[in-house]
Short mmCIF file of C-alpha atoms and ligand atoms in Angstrom, two decimals:
data_model
loop_
_atom_site.label_atom_id
_atom_site.label_comp_id
_atom_site.label_asym_id
_atom_site.label_seq_id
_atom_site.Cartn_x
_atom_site.Cartn_y
_atom_site.Cartn_z
CA UNK A 1 -0.08 -0.08 0.07
CA UNK A 2 0.95 3.46 -0.75
CA UNK A 3 2.34 5.34 2.37
CA UNK A 4 2.30 9.27 1.69
CA UNK A 5 3.48 12.82 3.72
CA UNK A 6 1.43 14.98 3.03
CA UNK A 7 4.13 18.50 4.27
CA UNK A 8 3.68 21.52 4.62
CA UNK A 9 6.47 23.53 3.37
CA UNK A 10 9.14 26.94 4.06
CA UNK A 11 9.53 26.55 7.40
CA UNK A 12 12.63 26.56 9.32
CA UNK A 13 13.64 23.06 11.01
CA UNK A 14 13.69 24.13 14.74
CA UNK A 15 15.47 21.94 17.58
CA UNK A 16 16.33 18.01 18.48
CA UNK A 17 16.76 15.13 17.88
CA UNK A 18 19.36 11.60 19.08
CA UNK A 19 20.98 8.97 16.29
CA UNK A 20 21.65 5.86 17.28
CA UNK A 21 23.72 3.37 15.45
CA UNK A 22 24.87 3.00 11.73
CA UNK A 23 22.65 1.89 9.66
CA UNK A 24 25.72 0.61 7.76
CA UNK A 25 27.22 -1.29 10.68
CA UNK A 26 24.88 -2.59 12.69
CA UNK A 27 23.01 -5.23 10.45
CA UNK A 28 26.81 -6.98 9.87
CA UNK A 29 27.85 -6.99 14.15
CA UNK A 30 24.19 -9.58 13.88
CA UNK A 31 25.78 -11.66 11.13
CA UNK A 32 28.95 -11.77 12.71
CA UNK A 33 27.51 -12.76 16.13
CA UNK A 34 26.81 -16.96 14.36
CA UNK A 35 30.27 -16.52 14.43
CA UNK A 36 30.75 -16.89 18.29
CA UNK A 37 30.08 -20.06 20.34
CA UNK A 38 28.85 -17.47 23.03
CA UNK A 39 26.18 -15.27 23.35
CA UNK A 40 26.66 -11.37 21.54
CA UNK A 41 25.49 -7.92 22.86
CA UNK A 42 25.07 -4.89 20.58
CA UNK A 43 24.40 -1.41 21.68
CA UNK A 44 22.69 1.28 20.29
CA UNK A 45 20.91 -0.89 17.81
CA UNK A 46 18.02 1.83 15.58
CA UNK A 47 14.38 0.07 15.15
CA UNK A 48 15.20 0.03 11.29
CA UNK A 49 13.41 -1.86 9.00
CA UNK A 50 17.04 -3.46 7.87
CA UNK A 51 17.38 -4.30 11.40
CA UNK A 52 13.92 -6.66 11.31
CA UNK A 53 15.34 -8.33 8.24
CA UNK A 54 18.96 -9.55 9.57
CA UNK A 55 16.66 -10.19 12.56
CA UNK A 56 14.45 -12.50 11.11
CA UNK A 57 16.95 -13.99 9.16
CA UNK A 58 18.84 -15.90 11.63
CA UNK A 59 16.59 -16.24 13.59
CA UNK A 60 15.42 -19.27 10.65
CA UNK A 61 19.99 -19.74 11.05
CA UNK A 62 17.88 -20.88 15.15
CA UNK A 63 20.00 -18.31 16.58
CA UNK A 64 17.60 -16.58 19.31
CA UNK A 65 16.83 -12.75 19.61
CA UNK A 66 16.20 -10.43 22.49
CA UNK A 67 15.75 -6.68 20.87
CA UNK A 68 14.41 -4.34 24.08
CA UNK A 69 14.06 -1.34 21.80
CA UNK A 70 13.82 1.63 24.03
CA UNK A 71 17.00 0.40 25.14
CA UNK A 72 18.28 -0.05 22.16
CA UNK A 73 19.94 -3.70 23.25
CA UNK A 74 20.05 -6.60 20.97
CA UNK A 75 21.14 -9.52 22.81
CA UNK A 76 22.35 -12.84 20.25
CA UNK A 77 22.63 -16.53 21.25
CA UNK A 78 24.14 -18.65 17.63
CA UNK A 79 23.54 -21.53 20.55
CA UNK A 80 21.60 -23.86 18.32
CA UNK A 81 22.53 -22.41 14.68
CA UNK A 82 20.60 -24.76 12.00
CA UNK A 83 20.44 -25.11 7.93
CA UNK A 84 16.81 -22.97 7.75
CA UNK A 85 14.03 -24.00 4.94
CA UNK A 86 14.52 -22.17 1.55
CA UNK A 87 10.82 -21.56 1.22
CA UNK A 88 11.56 -19.48 4.50
CA UNK A 89 14.28 -17.75 3.42
CA UNK A 90 12.29 -17.07 -0.19
CA UNK A 91 10.02 -14.86 1.75
CA UNK A 92 12.97 -12.82 2.86
CA UNK A 93 13.62 -12.00 -0.93
CA UNK A 94 14.29 -8.48 -2.24
CA UNK A 95 14.27 -6.89 1.21
CA UNK A 96 17.44 -6.52 1.55
CA UNK A 97 21.36 -6.68 0.26
CA UNK A 98 22.75 -7.81 3.69
CA UNK A 99 21.65 -11.04 3.39
CA UNK A 100 24.61 -12.25 0.97
CA UNK A 101 26.94 -11.37 4.14
CA UNK A 102 25.82 -14.51 5.99
CA UNK A 103 28.07 -16.89 3.16
CA UNK A 104 31.29 -17.28 4.98
CA UNK A 105 29.76 -17.55 8.19
CA UNK A 106 27.33 -20.10 7.77
CA UNK A 107 29.81 -21.59 5.70
CA UNK A 108 31.99 -22.18 8.47
CA UNK A 109 28.68 -22.52 11.10
CA UNK A 110 27.30 -25.47 8.65
CA UNK A 111 29.65 -25.48 6.28
CA UNK A 112 26.26 -25.27 3.49
CA UNK A 113 24.37 -21.84 2.83
CA UNK A 114 21.55 -20.71 1.03
CA UNK A 115 20.97 -16.91 0.51
CA UNK A 116 17.63 -15.13 -1.33
CA UNK A 117 17.75 -12.80 -4.13
CA UNK A 118 19.11 -9.60 -2.82
CA UNK A 119 17.11 -6.02 -2.18
CA UNK A 120 18.38 -2.52 -0.91
CA UNK A 121 17.71 0.53 -3.05
CA UNK A 122 18.30 0.76 -6.82
CA UNK A 123 20.52 3.08 -7.79
CA UNK A 124 22.78 0.97 -10.11
CA UNK A 125 23.84 -2.36 -11.23
CA UNK A 126 25.17 -3.55 -7.51
CA UNK A 127 26.56 -6.71 -8.72
CA UNK A 128 27.86 -8.93 -6.36
CA UNK A 129 31.08 -11.01 -8.07
CA UNK A 130 33.41 -9.35 -5.88
CA UNK A 131 30.96 -10.99 -2.87
CA UNK A 132 31.12 -14.58 -5.59
CA UNK A 133 35.07 -14.64 -6.95
CA UNK A 134 36.39 -14.07 -3.10
CA UNK A 135 34.35 -16.51 -1.93
CA UNK A 136 35.20 -19.24 -4.47
CA UNK A 137 38.64 -18.35 -3.62
CA UNK A 138 38.05 -19.33 -0.33
CA UNK A 139 37.54 -22.48 -1.34
CA UNK A 140 33.55 -22.39 -1.68
CA UNK A 141 31.21 -23.38 -4.56
CA UNK A 142 28.92 -21.11 -6.11
CA UNK A 143 25.56 -22.01 -7.31
CA UNK A 144 23.27 -19.91 -8.80
CA UNK A 145 20.05 -21.08 -8.16
CA UNK A 146 16.01 -19.77 -9.50
CA UNK A 147 14.92 -17.96 -7.08
CA UNK A 148 19.43 -17.23 -5.22
CA UNK A 149 22.20 -18.59 -4.52
CA UNK A 150 23.74 -22.23 -2.79
CA UNK A 151 27.10 -21.73 -1.57
CA UNK A 152 28.31 -24.90 -0.25
CA UNK A 153 32.32 -25.50 1.15
CA UNK A 154 32.96 -29.21 1.97
CA UNK A 155 36.56 -29.09 2.37
CA UNK A 156 36.03 -25.98 4.57
CA UNK A 157 37.54 -23.06 3.56
CA UNK A 158 41.16 -21.56 3.18
CA UNK A 159 42.94 -18.45 3.72
CA UNK A 160 43.76 -16.56 0.26
CA UNK A 161 44.80 -13.86 -1.59
CA UNK A 162 41.66 -11.15 -2.24
CA UNK A 163 42.85 -8.34 -4.60
CA UNK A 164 39.45 -5.68 -5.12
CA UNK A 165 39.76 -4.19 -8.17
CA UNK A 166 37.50 -1.63 -5.98
CA UNK A 167 36.99 -0.35 -2.34
CA UNK A 168 33.57 -2.61 -2.22
CA UNK A 169 32.28 -2.16 0.98
CA UNK A 170 30.01 -5.47 1.26
CA UNK A 171 33.26 -7.10 -0.22
CA UNK A 172 35.83 -5.62 2.56
CA UNK A 173 33.37 -6.99 4.65
CA UNK A 174 32.59 -11.17 2.76
CA UNK A 175 35.92 -10.97 3.78
CA UNK A 176 36.52 -10.48 6.97
CA UNK A 177 33.69 -12.09 7.61
CA UNK A 178 34.97 -15.11 6.18
CA UNK A 179 38.98 -15.09 6.24
CA UNK A 180 38.58 -14.36 10.63
CA UNK A 181 38.00 -18.48 10.74
CA UNK A 182 39.58 -20.37 7.45
CA UNK A 183 42.78 -21.91 7.99
CA UNK A 184 46.00 -19.72 8.10
CA UNK A 185 46.20 -16.56 6.20
CA UNK A 186 43.97 -14.03 4.67
CA UNK A 187 45.64 -11.13 2.93
CA UNK A 188 42.73 -8.49 1.09
CA UNK A 189 44.33 -6.22 -0.82
CA UNK A 190 42.70 -2.76 -1.65
CA UNK A 191 40.02 -3.03 0.98
CA UNK A 192 37.86 -0.43 2.06
CA UNK A 193 38.43 1.80 5.31
CA UNK A 194 34.44 2.86 5.63
CA UNK A 195 34.13 3.52 10.00
CA UNK A 196 31.80 0.77 9.89
CA UNK A 197 33.85 -1.37 8.72
CA UNK A 198 36.51 0.41 11.41
CA UNK A 199 33.71 -1.03 14.52
CA UNK A 200 33.24 -4.71 12.57
CA UNK A 201 37.47 -5.24 12.58
CA UNK A 202 37.00 -3.93 16.67
CA UNK A 203 33.73 -6.42 17.09
CA UNK A 204 35.76 -9.64 15.79
CA UNK A 205 39.02 -7.90 17.59
CA UNK A 206 37.32 -8.89 20.81
CA UNK A 207 35.40 -12.25 19.48
CA UNK A 208 39.28 -13.68 19.25
CA UNK A 209 39.96 -12.79 15.94
CA UNK A 210 43.60 -11.83 14.85
CA UNK A 211 43.60 -8.75 11.95
CA UNK A 212 46.05 -6.17 10.74
CA UNK A 213 44.74 -2.73 8.41
CA UNK A 214 47.67 -1.20 6.79
CA UNK A 215 47.61 1.76 5.98
CA UNK A 216 47.70 1.15 1.97
CA UNK A 217 44.30 -0.56 1.85
CA UNK A 218 45.98 -3.62 2.21
CA UNK A 219 44.44 -5.80 5.60
CA UNK A 220 45.54 -9.25 6.88
CA UNK A 221 43.36 -11.74 9.14
CA UNK A 222 45.38 -15.05 11.17
CA UNK A 223 42.08 -17.88 10.61
CA UNK A 224 41.39 -18.97 14.32
CA UNK A 225 39.81 -21.86 15.38
CA UNK A 226 36.51 -20.51 17.35
CA UNK A 227 35.54 -16.85 18.31
CA UNK A 228 33.25 -16.10 20.92
CA UNK A 229 30.48 -13.53 21.69
CA UNK A 230 31.19 -9.54 21.80
CA UNK A 231 29.40 -6.32 23.62
CA UNK A 232 30.32 -3.47 22.26
CA UNK A 233 28.13 -0.32 21.55
CA UNK A 234 27.46 0.39 17.58
CA UNK A 235 28.87 3.57 16.04
CA UNK A 236 26.77 6.72 15.81
CA UNK A 237 25.39 6.57 12.41
CA UNK A 238 27.19 9.43 10.06
CA UNK A 239 24.78 9.11 7.17
CA UNK A 240 21.90 9.94 9.22
CA UNK A 241 23.93 12.77 11.21
CA UNK A 242 24.86 14.75 8.02
CA UNK A 243 20.89 14.23 6.50
CA UNK A 244 19.40 15.71 9.36
CA UNK A 245 22.22 17.98 8.86
CA UNK A 246 21.79 18.59 4.94
CA UNK A 247 17.74 19.05 6.60
CA UNK A 248 18.82 21.94 8.76
CA UNK A 249 20.82 23.67 5.97
CA UNK A 250 17.64 23.55 2.99
CA UNK A 251 15.22 25.25 5.26
CA UNK A 252 17.36 27.52 7.30
CA UNK A 253 16.61 25.69 10.54
CA UNK A 254 19.26 25.08 12.87
CA UNK A 255 18.86 21.26 14.29
CA UNK A 256 21.20 19.50 17.14
CA UNK A 257 22.11 15.85 16.25
CA UNK A 258 22.87 14.22 19.75
CA UNK A 259 24.86 11.46 18.92
CA UNK A 260 26.62 12.85 16.29
CA UNK A 261 30.10 11.98 16.06
CA UNK A 262 33.02 14.04 14.43
CA UNK A 263 35.53 12.32 13.91
CA UNK A 264 33.27 9.86 11.25
CA UNK A 265 32.34 13.11 10.07
CA UNK A 266 35.55 14.87 9.35
CA UNK A 267 35.24 14.96 4.74
CA UNK A 268 31.38 16.42 5.18
CA UNK A 269 32.00 18.85 7.79
CA UNK A 270 34.64 20.53 5.68
CA UNK A 271 32.02 20.88 2.84
CA UNK A 272 28.93 21.86 5.09
CA UNK A 273 31.30 25.14 5.83
CA UNK A 274 32.08 25.28 2.87
CA UNK A 275 28.58 25.76 1.66
CA UNK A 276 28.16 27.97 3.93
CA UNK A 277 26.87 26.20 7.02
CA UNK A 278 27.47 26.59 10.72
CA UNK A 279 27.91 23.90 13.13
CA UNK A 280 29.47 23.98 16.11
CA UNK A 281 30.32 20.16 18.08
CA UNK A 282 30.29 19.21 21.60
CA UNK A 283 31.28 16.22 23.60
CA UNK A 284 27.03 15.05 23.04
CA UNK A 285 26.33 15.79 19.71
CA UNK A 286 26.90 18.30 17.11
CA UNK A 287 24.56 20.96 16.68
CA UNK A 288 24.20 22.10 12.55
CA UNK A 289 22.39 25.22 11.07
CA UNK A 290 22.23 27.94 8.93
CA UNK A 291 23.61 31.22 9.62
CA UNK A 292 22.17 33.52 7.05
CA UNK A 293 23.27 34.67 4.22
CA UNK A 294 24.18 33.29 0.83
CA UNK A 295 25.17 29.79 0.23
CA UNK A 296 28.09 29.37 -1.71
CA UNK A 297 28.29 26.14 -4.71
CA UNK A 298 30.71 24.20 -4.62
CA UNK A 299 32.59 21.18 -6.66
CA UNK A 300 31.67 18.16 -4.83
CA UNK A 301 33.22 14.70 -5.47
CA UNK A 302 32.23 11.68 -4.26
CA UNK A 303 34.67 8.85 -3.28
CA UNK A 304 35.25 5.60 -1.12
CA UNK A 305 36.44 7.04 2.71
CA UNK A 306 38.44 8.52 3.29
CA UNK A 307 36.23 10.41 0.73
CA UNK A 308 33.16 12.59 -0.06
CA UNK A 309 30.63 9.66 0.94
CA UNK A 310 27.89 8.46 -1.64
CA UNK A 311 25.19 8.52 0.20
CA UNK A 312 25.67 12.07 1.82
CA UNK A 313 24.65 13.21 -1.60
CA UNK A 314 21.74 13.27 -2.29
CA UNK A 315 20.85 15.40 1.22
CA UNK A 316 23.03 17.57 0.84
CA UNK A 317 22.21 18.29 -3.60
CA UNK A 318 19.23 19.74 -1.42
CA UNK A 319 20.58 22.19 -0.09
CA UNK A 320 23.43 22.91 -2.66
CA UNK A 321 20.09 24.28 -5.19
CA UNK A 322 19.44 26.93 -2.74
CA UNK A 323 23.88 28.33 -3.31
CA UNK A 324 23.93 31.29 -5.47
CA UNK A 325 26.20 30.39 -8.97
CA UNK A 326 27.34 27.16 -9.99
CA UNK A 327 27.76 23.51 -8.38
CA UNK A 328 29.57 20.47 -10.15
CA UNK A 329 29.41 16.89 -8.91
CA UNK A 330 30.45 13.91 -9.88
CA UNK A 331 29.37 10.59 -7.96
CA UNK A 332 31.81 8.44 -8.21
CA UNK A 333 30.55 5.13 -6.20
CA UNK A 334 27.74 4.24 -8.63
CA UNK A 335 26.75 4.47 -12.23
CA UNK A 336 23.33 5.41 -10.95
CA UNK A 337 22.39 7.50 -8.35
CA UNK A 338 21.33 11.37 -10.02
CA UNK A 339 17.63 9.82 -11.48
CA UNK A 340 16.35 11.85 -8.16
CA UNK A 341 17.35 14.89 -9.30
CA UNK A 342 14.00 14.70 -11.69
CA UNK A 343 11.54 15.77 -9.01
CA UNK A 344 13.91 18.26 -7.72
CA UNK A 345 14.18 19.29 -11.23
CA UNK A 346 9.72 19.59 -10.55
CA UNK A 347 9.79 21.26 -8.13
CA UNK A 348 11.75 24.60 -9.39
CA UNK A 349 15.51 23.11 -8.90
CA UNK A 350 17.92 24.20 -11.93
CA UNK A 351 19.76 21.05 -12.47
CA UNK A 352 21.68 19.28 -15.82
CA UNK A 353 22.95 16.09 -15.51
CA UNK A 354 26.02 14.48 -17.90
CA UNK A 355 27.66 11.65 -18.35
CA UNK A 356 30.89 13.28 -18.53
CA UNK A 357 32.88 12.25 -15.82
CA UNK A 358 33.15 16.87 -14.48
CA UNK A 359 35.23 18.00 -11.23
CA UNK A 360 38.52 16.24 -11.38
CA UNK A 361 37.98 12.97 -10.73
CA UNK A 362 38.54 10.10 -14.49
CA UNK A 363 36.23 7.75 -13.41
CA UNK A 364 35.74 4.85 -13.75
CA UNK A 365 32.02 5.70 -15.28
CA UNK A 366 33.54 8.10 -17.82
CA UNK A 367 32.99 7.33 -21.35
CA UNK A 368 30.30 5.56 -20.75
CA UNK A 369 26.18 5.97 -20.78
CA UNK A 370 25.59 6.77 -16.35
CA UNK A 371 24.54 10.05 -16.05
CA UNK A 372 27.01 10.42 -13.17
CA UNK A 373 27.57 14.43 -13.27
CA UNK A 374 26.19 17.48 -12.32
CA UNK A 375 25.49 20.82 -12.56
CA UNK A 376 23.73 22.78 -10.17
CA UNK A 377 22.62 26.59 -10.99
CA UNK A 378 21.23 28.26 -7.41
CA UNK A 379 19.28 29.41 -5.77
CA UNK A 380 16.17 29.05 -7.21
CA UNK A 381 12.52 28.65 -4.71
CA UNK A 382 11.91 24.98 -4.30
CA UNK A 383 7.70 25.23 -4.65
CA UNK A 384 5.86 21.45 -3.49
CA UNK A 385 5.10 18.65 -5.36
CA UNK A 386 3.44 15.05 -6.14
CA UNK A 387 7.26 12.98 -5.67
CA UNK A 388 7.44 9.33 -5.97
CA UNK A 389 9.91 8.37 -3.18
CA UNK A 390 12.90 6.81 -5.44
CA UNK A 391 15.17 4.71 -2.53
CA UNK A 392 16.49 5.23 0.93
CA UNK A 393 18.76 8.83 0.60
CA UNK A 394 16.87 10.33 -2.59
CA UNK A 395 14.09 9.91 -0.40
CA UNK A 396 14.76 11.48 2.90
CA UNK A 397 16.22 13.96 -0.09
CA UNK A 398 12.80 14.64 -1.11
CA UNK A 399 11.54 15.14 2.27
CA UNK A 400 14.23 18.04 2.88
CA UNK A 401 13.07 19.21 -0.45
CA UNK A 402 9.73 18.93 0.37
CA UNK A 403 9.82 20.94 3.80
CA UNK A 404 12.42 23.52 2.36
CA UNK A 405 9.71 24.52 -0.11
CA UNK A 406 6.56 26.69 -0.30
CA UNK A 407 2.87 25.75 -0.35
CA UNK A 408 1.91 22.13 0.00
CA UNK A 409 3.42 18.68 -1.06
CA UNK A 410 2.27 15.35 -1.43
CA UNK A 411 5.79 12.13 -0.73
CA UNK A 412 3.92 8.58 -1.97
CA UNK A 413 6.12 5.76 -1.18
CA UNK A 414 8.04 7.23 2.06
CA UNK A 415 7.61 3.92 4.18
CA UNK A 416 11.14 3.13 2.34
CA UNK A 417 12.66 5.81 4.05
CA UNK A 418 12.25 3.45 7.63
CA UNK A 419 15.17 0.95 5.80
CA UNK A 420 17.64 3.58 7.57
CA UNK A 421 15.85 6.82 9.59
CA UNK A 422 14.20 5.18 13.17
CA UNK A 423 11.48 7.16 14.11
CA UNK A 424 11.99 9.41 10.63
CA UNK A 425 8.10 11.00 11.40
CA UNK A 426 9.03 11.73 14.92
CA UNK A 427 11.98 13.10 14.36
CA UNK A 428 10.22 15.27 12.14
CA UNK A 429 7.74 16.05 14.47
CA UNK A 430 9.22 17.43 17.29
CA UNK A 431 11.37 19.72 14.59
CA UNK A 432 8.31 21.26 14.17
CA UNK A 433 8.10 19.99 10.97
CA UNK A 434 4.15 20.61 9.01
CA UNK A 435 3.60 17.39 8.39
CA UNK A 436 0.47 14.59 8.43
CA UNK A 437 0.45 10.72 6.70
CA UNK A 438 -2.22 10.60 4.43
C1 UD1 B 1 27.22 0.31 1.99
C2 UD1 B 1 26.41 0.88 2.19
C3 UD1 B 1 26.36 2.08 1.27
C4 UD1 B 1 27.17 3.26 0.25
C5 UD1 B 1 27.94 1.80 -0.14
C6 UD1 B 1 29.18 2.56 -0.94
C7 UD1 B 1 25.59 -0.96 3.78
C8 UD1 B 1 24.43 -1.58 4.17
N1 UD1 B 1 25.09 -0.53 2.17
O1 UD1 B 1 26.93 -0.98 0.63
O2 UD1 B 1 24.90 3.00 1.76
O3 UD1 B 1 26.38 4.02 -0.63
O4 UD1 B 1 28.56 0.82 0.68
O5 UD1 B 1 30.04 4.12 0.74
O6 UD1 B 1 26.06 -1.17 4.14
N2 UD1 B 1 30.51 -3.40 -6.61
C9 UD1 B 1 30.81 -4.42 -7.74
N3 UD1 B 1 30.38 -6.26 -7.84
C10 UD1 B 1 30.59 -6.29 -6.57
C11 UD1 B 1 30.20 -5.62 -5.48
C12 UD1 B 1 30.78 -4.08 -4.96
O7 UD1 B 1 30.35 -3.34 -8.93
O8 UD1 B 1 30.19 -7.85 -6.00
C13 UD1 B 1 30.88 -2.28 -6.97
C14 UD1 B 1 29.41 -1.56 -6.96
O9 UD1 B 1 28.56 -2.09 -7.89
C15 UD1 B 1 29.66 -0.01 -6.32
C16 UD1 B 1 31.24 0.57 -5.81
O10 UD1 B 1 31.38 -1.16 -5.72
O11 UD1 B 1 29.00 0.64 -7.73
C17 UD1 B 1 30.37 -0.30 -3.86
O12 UD1 B 1 30.08 -0.57 -4.18
P1 UD1 B 1 30.40 -1.28 -2.35
O13 UD1 B 1 31.63 -0.77 -1.43
O14 UD1 B 1 30.09 -2.63 -1.90
O15 UD1 B 1 27.56 -0.70 -1.71
P2 UD1 B 1 27.68 -2.20 -0.85
O16 UD1 B 1 28.47 -2.71 -0.37
O17 UD1 B 1 26.36 -2.73 -1.49
#
């Protein structure tokens, strides 16, 4: 059923909200609990759809789960891990991308795994070739079936050399979750080093893993025979924090994001300041606000960490429509992440997309048929419109646009946003947003 939000925009968002653990970390730590011989405890867990999906999939594999939602504490007991029924797993097909990370842990625990067809945002082809090549190099057999993939490892998994052609977050996590209990040494080169991956490494080390991270994207892992459970507090969600920061800027508002963590947001904060946004950091969080005056245009290139994160791009673009002059955007992580600009144009924004690599870097998508660069010309007043959420981050950027626009907007498909933004409707209410569910 369509989930609709009526937004009466053109008013600043003011107030305080709280962000909990990172969507791009919590589900992975939950998967890691499968590797332990004893229970694990994860704190700072948000109530988001991806946590529900991974909980369901873990439960189907015999993990006993207790989620104290108010406290944000998740207890996971993997003592009775068992093979799940394909039909049950299939019911979760298309709901998330996390299930692919079950491969290594299930191979170690059960010698086989069945992974349903994946979901997640439609922002590019999002292949899983790196994942499957990596699993094969550990000695796994990978068989494509009608509704998913079956993976077996009759002779166990052996440490290996993995080189990633692009520092993929998911494929790095796949390698870590598989290597920690594989027989012998694994050397991963070309690894992604996002803060969420570093926190997964923290978790695995607490469980008994032996791993080292070099400055040149090389991670070495010495396989061990047994891992135990962990107790861990998830790092805060830097994407959610940056999204609310962009909302403050685009609506001329002032939002204190309790839980926002400066060290994971350095690149975002630099950019926010260059655009003309103001922020103040204290021990508990970060206050973001529009200080008045004109916003400045920028040249923005998304990249893997420590670059400007691709998930920060869509919310910030809405604020860039209000900057005075030409901003240039070059998306280098996903080939198809600018489709959301179409609705912004309908709302009055002046945005042109290009196949060429604009900005400094020549990326993998240059000279191919991908509209992955944009020129944003501002400031352009935005007006309300009837819009449909395209994907998670694009959806949040539509919300921001509707809140910044004069007049009423009707935003369709808002349930997608709850995949990654905990209680966003409650948070909007706390910020005095004029919104109503249709
Ligand atoms: C994760 C994040 C997502 C973020 C992205 C990049 C989660 C749940 N999601 O997604 O929010 O935008 O990292 O920071 O953590 N690729 C391949 N083959 C593969 C795997 C990836 O070609 O087997 C390509 C992708 O198509 C994409 C690029 O590598 O162009 C980066 O993808 P990846 O880093 O793997 O993203 P995810 O882990 O899916």
